[in-house]
Amino acid sequence: MGTPETSREPCPDRILDDAGGAFGMGVVGGGAYHFLRGIYNSPKGARLYGGAQALRMNAPRVGGSFAVWGGVFSTFDCTMVYLRQKEDPWNSILSGAATGGFLAMRQGMGATARSAAMGGVLLALIEGAGIMLHTVLEKNQNRAIMMEDPAAGMTGLPGPEAEGSSSSVGSWLGGWFGKGKEAEAASSGSETTILESFDAPPAPSYEYK
């Protein structure tokens, strides 16, 4: 699972991607809000018409505002990536502050500073929530992998220590009943066969006869 910084589009395409996503978010969210508000403010018998008219008039405006914010934010984000040569949450935080200050620049220095501070704080909260969510999901994924691992659940099978103990008990009992020597002979014969099968051929001699 990639981090929120590495799972995004590359920088030139990121501007259009974020602008389009912000426009869709603004149209859907703003349209739903103004539709319900139009229904509430319209008289009886014309509530659906009032809601539809409010949706038609305000949804594109809200979507355009979101698209402008997303496009400017992505532009500053790509600029930070180019200047700092790395992708980390500080790029988003600085880009949010720069976007807020840039869009409020016409209202004076005080409004610019306040908007920049609000943009930086908002993006810091969003990035912190994204990092926490990514950490929790990664832990849950690792826990699920450990639970699904078949080797972890095979606790009933005998391990090497158990096999060694059983062989030692068998050899001790076999010594009493006369079977220990047979087991040792069989094991030594198999070992000799394995060793003989891996014996190297004699080296050729190049002496002149």
PDB file of N, CA and C in Angstrom, residues 74-142:
ATOM      1  N   SER A  74      -2.660  22.458  -6.604  1.00  0.00           N
ATOM      2  CA  SER A  74      -1.791  21.502  -7.288  1.00  0.00           C
ATOM      3  C   SER A  74      -0.617  22.197  -7.960  1.00  0.00           C
ATOM      4  N   THR A  75      -0.839  23.420  -8.462  1.00  0.00           N
ATOM      5  CA  THR A  75       0.266  24.168  -9.062  1.00  0.00           C
ATOM      6  C   THR A  75       1.341  24.478  -8.025  1.00  0.00           C
ATOM      7  N   PHE A  76       0.917  24.954  -6.861  1.00  0.00           N
ATOM      8  CA  PHE A  76       1.889  25.207  -5.793  1.00  0.00           C
ATOM      9  C   PHE A  76       2.528  23.903  -5.311  1.00  0.00           C
ATOM     10  N   ASP A  77       1.766  22.837  -5.289  1.00  0.00           N
ATOM     11  CA  ASP A  77       2.309  21.549  -4.850  1.00  0.00           C
ATOM     12  C   ASP A  77       3.402  21.078  -5.806  1.00  0.00           C
ATOM     13  N   CYS A  78       3.158  21.180  -7.100  1.00  0.00           N
ATOM     14  CA  CYS A  78       4.188  20.792  -8.070  1.00  0.00           C
ATOM     15  C   CYS A  78       5.409  21.704  -7.978  1.00  0.00           C
ATOM     16  N   THR A  79       5.163  22.981  -7.673  1.00  0.00           N
ATOM     17  CA  THR A  79       6.296  23.894  -7.494  1.00  0.00           C
ATOM     18  C   THR A  79       7.138  23.494  -6.289  1.00  0.00           C
ATOM     19  N   MET A  80       6.488  23.103  -5.199  1.00  0.00           N
ATOM     20  CA  MET A  80       7.219  22.666  -4.009  1.00  0.00           C
ATOM     21  C   MET A  80       7.987  21.371  -4.275  1.00  0.00           C
ATOM     22  N   VAL A  81       7.382  20.488  -5.026  1.00  0.00           N
ATOM     23  CA  VAL A  81       8.081  19.235  -5.363  1.00  0.00           C
ATOM     24  C   VAL A  81       9.324  19.524  -6.200  1.00  0.00           C
ATOM     25  N   TYR A  82       9.212  20.471  -7.129  1.00  0.00           N
ATOM     26  CA  TYR A  82      10.358  20.812  -7.971  1.00  0.00           C
ATOM     27  C   TYR A  82      11.458  21.498  -7.158  1.00  0.00           C
ATOM     28  N   LEU A  83      11.068  22.377  -6.233  1.00  0.00           N
ATOM     29  CA  LEU A  83      12.070  23.106  -5.463  1.00  0.00           C
ATOM     30  C   LEU A  83      12.721  22.225  -4.399  1.00  0.00           C
ATOM     31  N   ARG A  84      11.947  21.390  -3.720  1.00  0.00           N
ATOM     32  CA  ARG A  84      12.471  20.592  -2.627  1.00  0.00           C
ATOM     33  C   ARG A  84      12.957  19.221  -3.079  1.00  0.00           C
ATOM     34  N   GLN A  85      12.574  18.804  -4.284  1.00  0.00           N
ATOM     35  CA  GLN A  85      13.031  17.526  -4.852  1.00  0.00           C
ATOM     36  C   GLN A  85      12.637  16.327  -3.994  1.00  0.00           C
ATOM     37  N   LYS A  86      11.484  16.385  -3.377  1.00  0.00           N
ATOM     38  CA  LYS A  86      10.976  15.235  -2.622  1.00  0.00           C
ATOM     39  C   LYS A  86       9.492  15.422  -2.361  1.00  0.00           C
ATOM     40  N   GLU A  87       8.833  14.285  -2.081  1.00  0.00           N
ATOM     41  CA  GLU A  87       7.397  14.265  -1.822  1.00  0.00           C
ATOM     42  C   GLU A  87       7.178  13.938  -0.349  1.00  0.00           C
ATOM     43  N   ASP A  88       6.597  14.869   0.389  1.00  0.00           N
ATOM     44  CA  ASP A  88       6.284  14.639   1.788  1.00  0.00           C
ATOM     45  C   ASP A  88       5.103  15.536   2.170  1.00  0.00           C
ATOM     46  N   PRO A  89       4.531  15.349   3.364  1.00  0.00           N
ATOM     47  CA  PRO A  89       3.373  16.164   3.757  1.00  0.00           C
ATOM     48  C   PRO A  89       3.656  17.657   3.829  1.00  0.00           C
ATOM     49  N   TRP A  90       4.902  18.063   3.990  1.00  0.00           N
ATOM     50  CA  TRP A  90       5.197  19.493   4.058  1.00  0.00           C
ATOM     51  C   TRP A  90       4.874  20.189   2.745  1.00  0.00           C
ATOM     52  N   ASN A  91       4.969  19.506   1.641  1.00  0.00           N
ATOM     53  CA  ASN A  91       4.585  20.123   0.372  1.00  0.00           C
ATOM     54  C   ASN A  91       3.112  20.514   0.363  1.00  0.00           C
ATOM     55  N   SER A  92       2.259  19.628   0.836  1.00  0.00           N
ATOM     56  CA  SER A  92       0.825  19.922   0.865  1.00  0.00           C
ATOM     57  C   SER A  92       0.505  21.040   1.854  1.00  0.00           C
ATOM     58  N   ILE A  93       1.176  21.028   3.009  1.00  0.00           N
ATOM     59  CA  ILE A  93       0.903  22.067   4.008  1.00  0.00           C
ATOM     60  C   ILE A  93       1.318  23.438   3.477  1.00  0.00           C
ATOM     61  N   LEU A  94       2.506  23.531   2.924  1.00  0.00           N
ATOM     62  CA  LEU A  94       2.962  24.801   2.367  1.00  0.00           C
ATOM     63  C   LEU A  94       2.122  25.220   1.166  1.00  0.00           C
ATOM     64  N   SER A  95       1.694  24.267   0.365  1.00  0.00           N
ATOM     65  CA  SER A  95       0.851  24.602  -0.785  1.00  0.00           C
ATOM     66  C   SER A  95      -0.520  25.087  -0.342  1.00  0.00           C
ATOM     67  N   GLY A  96      -1.064  24.496   0.715  1.00  0.00           N
ATOM     68  CA  GLY A  96      -2.350  24.978   1.227  1.00  0.00           C
ATOM     69  C   GLY A  96      -2.261  26.396   1.748  1.00  0.00           C
ATOM     70  N   ALA A  97      -1.184  26.695   2.468  1.00  0.00           N
ATOM     71  CA  ALA A  97      -1.004  28.060   2.968  1.00  0.00           C
ATOM     72  C   ALA A  97      -0.821  29.043   1.812  1.00  0.00           C
ATOM     73  N   ALA A  98      -0.030  28.658   0.820  1.00  0.00           N
ATOM     74  CA  ALA A  98       0.189  29.543  -0.321  1.00  0.00           C
ATOM     75  C   ALA A  98      -1.088  29.743  -1.132  1.00  0.00           C
ATOM     76  N   THR A  99      -1.896  28.699  -1.270  1.00  0.00           N
ATOM     77  CA  THR A  99      -3.147  28.821  -2.020  1.00  0.00           C
ATOM     78  C   THR A  99      -4.131  29.738  -1.305  1.00  0.00           C
ATOM     79  N   GLY A 100      -4.268  29.529   0.006  1.00  0.00           N
ATOM     80  CA  GLY A 100      -5.171  30.402   0.755  1.00  0.00           C
ATOM     81  C   GLY A 100      -4.760  31.858   0.699  1.00  0.00           C
ATOM     82  N   GLY A 101      -3.474  32.129   0.833  1.00  0.00           N
ATOM     83  CA  GLY A 101      -2.997  33.506   0.755  1.00  0.00           C
ATOM     84  C   GLY A 101      -3.123  34.086  -0.641  1.00  0.00           C
ATOM     85  N   PHE A 102      -2.888  33.280  -1.666  1.00  0.00           N
ATOM     86  CA  PHE A 102      -2.963  33.774  -3.045  1.00  0.00           C
ATOM     87  C   PHE A 102      -4.391  34.146  -3.431  1.00  0.00           C
ATOM     88  N   LEU A 103      -5.360  33.313  -3.046  1.00  0.00           N
ATOM     89  CA  LEU A 103      -6.749  33.585  -3.424  1.00  0.00           C
ATOM     90  C   LEU A 103      -7.351  34.745  -2.644  1.00  0.00           C
ATOM     91  N   ALA A 104      -6.802  35.076  -1.475  1.00  0.00           N
ATOM     92  CA  ALA A 104      -7.310  36.207  -0.685  1.00  0.00           C
ATOM     93  C   ALA A 104      -6.428  37.441  -0.811  1.00  0.00           C
ATOM     94  N   MET A 105      -5.574  37.477  -1.807  1.00  0.00           N
ATOM     95  CA  MET A 105      -4.633  38.582  -1.925  1.00  0.00           C
ATOM     96  C   MET A 105      -5.318  39.911  -2.235  1.00  0.00           C
ATOM     97  N   ARG A 106      -6.454  39.891  -2.930  1.00  0.00           N
ATOM     98  CA  ARG A 106      -7.136  41.127  -3.296  1.00  0.00           C
ATOM     99  C   ARG A 106      -7.810  41.811  -2.104  1.00  0.00           C
ATOM    100  N   GLN A 107      -7.951  41.122  -0.988  1.00  0.00           N
ATOM    101  CA  GLN A 107      -8.652  41.672   0.170  1.00  0.00           C
ATOM    102  C   GLN A 107      -7.721  42.331   1.179  1.00  0.00           C
ATOM    103  N   GLY A 108      -6.426  42.385   0.905  1.00  0.00           N
ATOM    104  CA  GLY A 108      -5.494  43.047   1.803  1.00  0.00           C
ATOM    105  C   GLY A 108      -4.551  42.066   2.471  1.00  0.00           C
ATOM    106  N   MET A 109      -3.556  42.629   3.140  1.00  0.00           N
ATOM    107  CA  MET A 109      -2.538  41.805   3.772  1.00  0.00           C
ATOM    108  C   MET A 109      -3.087  41.032   4.969  1.00  0.00           C
ATOM    109  N   GLY A 110      -3.970  41.656   5.739  1.00  0.00           N
ATOM    110  CA  GLY A 110      -4.531  40.960   6.899  1.00  0.00           C
ATOM    111  C   GLY A 110      -5.336  39.737   6.487  1.00  0.00           C
ATOM    112  N   ALA A 111      -6.206  39.911   5.490  1.00  0.00           N
ATOM    113  CA  ALA A 111      -7.006  38.782   5.017  1.00  0.00           C
ATOM    114  C   ALA A 111      -6.116  37.729   4.371  1.00  0.00           C
ATOM    115  N   THR A 112      -5.061  38.164   3.703  1.00  0.00           N
ATOM    116  CA  THR A 112      -4.136  37.209   3.087  1.00  0.00           C
ATOM    117  C   THR A 112      -3.442  36.358   4.144  1.00  0.00           C
ATOM    118  N   ALA A 113      -2.978  37.000   5.215  1.00  0.00           N
ATOM    119  CA  ALA A 113      -2.300  36.249   6.275  1.00  0.00           C
ATOM    120  C   ALA A 113      -3.258  35.287   6.967  1.00  0.00           C
ATOM    121  N   ARG A 114      -4.485  35.750   7.244  1.00  0.00           N
ATOM    122  CA  ARG A 114      -5.460  34.867   7.902  1.00  0.00           C
ATOM    123  C   ARG A 114      -5.827  33.684   7.006  1.00  0.00           C
ATOM    124  N   SER A 115      -6.040  33.948   5.736  1.00  0.00           N
ATOM    125  CA  SER A 115      -6.402  32.865   4.831  1.00  0.00           C
ATOM    126  C   SER A 115      -5.246  31.878   4.648  1.00  0.00           C
ATOM    127  N   ALA A 116      -4.012  32.390   4.613  1.00  0.00           N
ATOM    128  CA  ALA A 116      -2.853  31.496   4.497  1.00  0.00           C
ATOM    129  C   ALA A 116      -2.722  30.612   5.732  1.00  0.00           C
ATOM    130  N   ALA A 117      -2.931  31.211   6.914  1.00  0.00           N
ATOM    131  CA  ALA A 117      -2.850  30.409   8.143  1.00  0.00           C
ATOM    132  C   ALA A 117      -3.939  29.347   8.180  1.00  0.00           C
ATOM    133  N   MET A 118      -5.157  29.723   7.787  1.00  0.00           N
ATOM    134  CA  MET A 118      -6.248  28.740   7.779  1.00  0.00           C
ATOM    135  C   MET A 118      -5.981  27.629   6.766  1.00  0.00           C
ATOM    136  N   GLY A 119      -5.452  27.997   5.583  1.00  0.00           N
ATOM    137  CA  GLY A 119      -5.136  26.953   4.600  1.00  0.00           C
ATOM    138  C   GLY A 119      -4.054  26.010   5.073  1.00  0.00           C
ATOM    139  N   GLY A 120      -3.013  26.550   5.725  1.00  0.00           N
ATOM    140  CA  GLY A 120      -1.954  25.686   6.238  1.00  0.00           C
ATOM    141  C   GLY A 120      -2.444  24.762   7.343  1.00  0.00           C
ATOM    142  N   VAL A 121      -3.251  25.290   8.256  1.00  0.00           N
ATOM    143  CA  VAL A 121      -3.787  24.464   9.357  1.00  0.00           C
ATOM    144  C   VAL A 121      -4.723  23.389   8.809  1.00  0.00           C
ATOM    145  N   LEU A 122      -5.572  23.778   7.841  1.00  0.00           N
ATOM    146  CA  LEU A 122      -6.504  22.802   7.270  1.00  0.00           C
ATOM    147  C   LEU A 122      -5.765  21.664   6.577  1.00  0.00           C
ATOM    148  N   LEU A 123      -4.756  21.996   5.798  1.00  0.00           N
ATOM    149  CA  LEU A 123      -4.000  20.932   5.111  1.00  0.00           C
ATOM    150  C   LEU A 123      -3.172  20.116   6.090  1.00  0.00           C
ATOM    151  N   ALA A 124      -2.709  20.735   7.180  1.00  0.00           N
ATOM    152  CA  ALA A 124      -1.992  19.959   8.187  1.00  0.00           C
ATOM    153  C   ALA A 124      -2.918  18.933   8.841  1.00  0.00           C
ATOM    154  N   LEU A 125      -4.152  19.334   9.121  1.00  0.00           N
ATOM    155  CA  LEU A 125      -5.114  18.389   9.696  1.00  0.00           C
ATOM    156  C   LEU A 125      -5.438  17.270   8.712  1.00  0.00           C
ATOM    157  N   ILE A 126      -5.607  17.632   7.443  1.00  0.00           N
ATOM    158  CA  ILE A 126      -5.924  16.609   6.441  1.00  0.00           C
ATOM    159  C   ILE A 126      -4.761  15.631   6.276  1.00  0.00           C
ATOM    160  N   GLU A 127      -3.541  16.152   6.216  1.00  0.00           N
ATOM    161  CA  GLU A 127      -2.381  15.274   6.068  1.00  0.00           C
ATOM    162  C   GLU A 127      -2.175  14.394   7.295  1.00  0.00           C
ATOM    163  N   GLY A 128      -2.386  14.965   8.488  1.00  0.00           N
ATOM    164  CA  GLY A 128      -2.267  14.152   9.704  1.00  0.00           C
ATOM    165  C   GLY A 128      -3.291  13.039   9.750  1.00  0.00           C
ATOM    166  N   ALA A 129      -4.541  13.350   9.362  1.00  0.00           N
ATOM    167  CA  ALA A 129      -5.564  12.305   9.325  1.00  0.00           C
ATOM    168  C   ALA A 129      -5.235  11.242   8.292  1.00  0.00           C
ATOM    169  N   GLY A 130      -4.692  11.656   7.145  1.00  0.00           N
ATOM    170  CA  GLY A 130      -4.314  10.675   6.130  1.00  0.00           C
ATOM    171  C   GLY A 130      -3.186   9.768   6.578  1.00  0.00           C
ATOM    172  N   ILE A 131      -2.199  10.323   7.282  1.00  0.00           N
ATOM    173  CA  ILE A 131      -1.083   9.509   7.777  1.00  0.00           C
ATOM    174  C   ILE A 131      -1.573   8.523   8.842  1.00  0.00           C
ATOM    175  N   MET A 132      -2.438   8.989   9.744  1.00  0.00           N
ATOM    176  CA  MET A 132      -2.976   8.093  10.770  1.00  0.00           C
ATOM    177  C   MET A 132      -3.795   6.972  10.144  1.00  0.00           C
ATOM    178  N   LEU A 133      -4.639   7.317   9.157  1.00  0.00           N
ATOM    179  CA  LEU A 133      -5.449   6.288   8.505  1.00  0.00           C
ATOM    180  C   LEU A 133      -4.571   5.285   7.774  1.00  0.00           C
ATOM    181  N   HIS A 134      -3.538   5.773   7.110  1.00  0.00           N
ATOM    182  CA  HIS A 134      -2.615   4.868   6.403  1.00  0.00           C
ATOM    183  C   HIS A 134      -1.899   3.937   7.383  1.00  0.00           C
ATOM    184  N   THR A 135      -1.495   4.460   8.548  1.00  0.00           N
ATOM    185  CA  THR A 135      -0.817   3.625   9.539  1.00  0.00           C
ATOM    186  C   THR A 135      -1.739   2.545  10.082  1.00  0.00           C
ATOM    187  N   VAL A 136      -2.989   2.913  10.372  1.00  0.00           N
ATOM    188  CA  VAL A 136      -3.945   1.935  10.897  1.00  0.00           C
ATOM    189  C   VAL A 136      -4.241   0.855   9.866  1.00  0.00           C
ATOM    190  N   LEU A 137      -4.450   1.252   8.609  1.00  0.00           N
ATOM    191  CA  LEU A 137      -4.735   0.266   7.567  1.00  0.00           C
ATOM    192  C   LEU A 137      -3.543  -0.653   7.334  1.00  0.00           C
ATOM    193  N   GLU A 138      -2.332  -0.115   7.403  1.00  0.00           N
ATOM    194  CA  GLU A 138      -1.148  -0.953   7.214  1.00  0.00           C
ATOM    195  C   GLU A 138      -1.001  -1.961   8.350  1.00  0.00           C
ATOM    196  N   LYS A 139      -1.268  -1.533   9.586  1.00  0.00           N
ATOM    197  CA  LYS A 139      -1.203  -2.472  10.704  1.00  0.00           C
ATOM    198  C   LYS A 139      -2.237  -3.571  10.565  1.00  0.00           C
ATOM    199  N   ASN A 140      -3.466  -3.204  10.173  1.00  0.00           N
ATOM    200  CA  ASN A 140      -4.504  -4.216   9.997  1.00  0.00           C
ATOM    201  C   ASN A 140      -4.155  -5.180   8.874  1.00  0.00           C
ATOM    202  N   GLN A 141      -3.555  -4.680   7.815  1.00  0.00           N
ATOM    203  CA  GLN A 141      -3.158  -5.552   6.715  1.00  0.00           C
ATOM    204  C   GLN A 141      -2.063  -6.523   7.139  1.00  0.00           C
ATOM    205  N   ASN A 142      -1.089  -6.026   7.893  1.00  0.00           N
ATOM    206  CA  ASN A 142      -0.031  -6.917   8.376  1.00  0.00           C
ATOM    207  C   ASN A 142      -0.573  -7.959   9.340  1.00  0.00           C
TER     208      ASN A 142
END
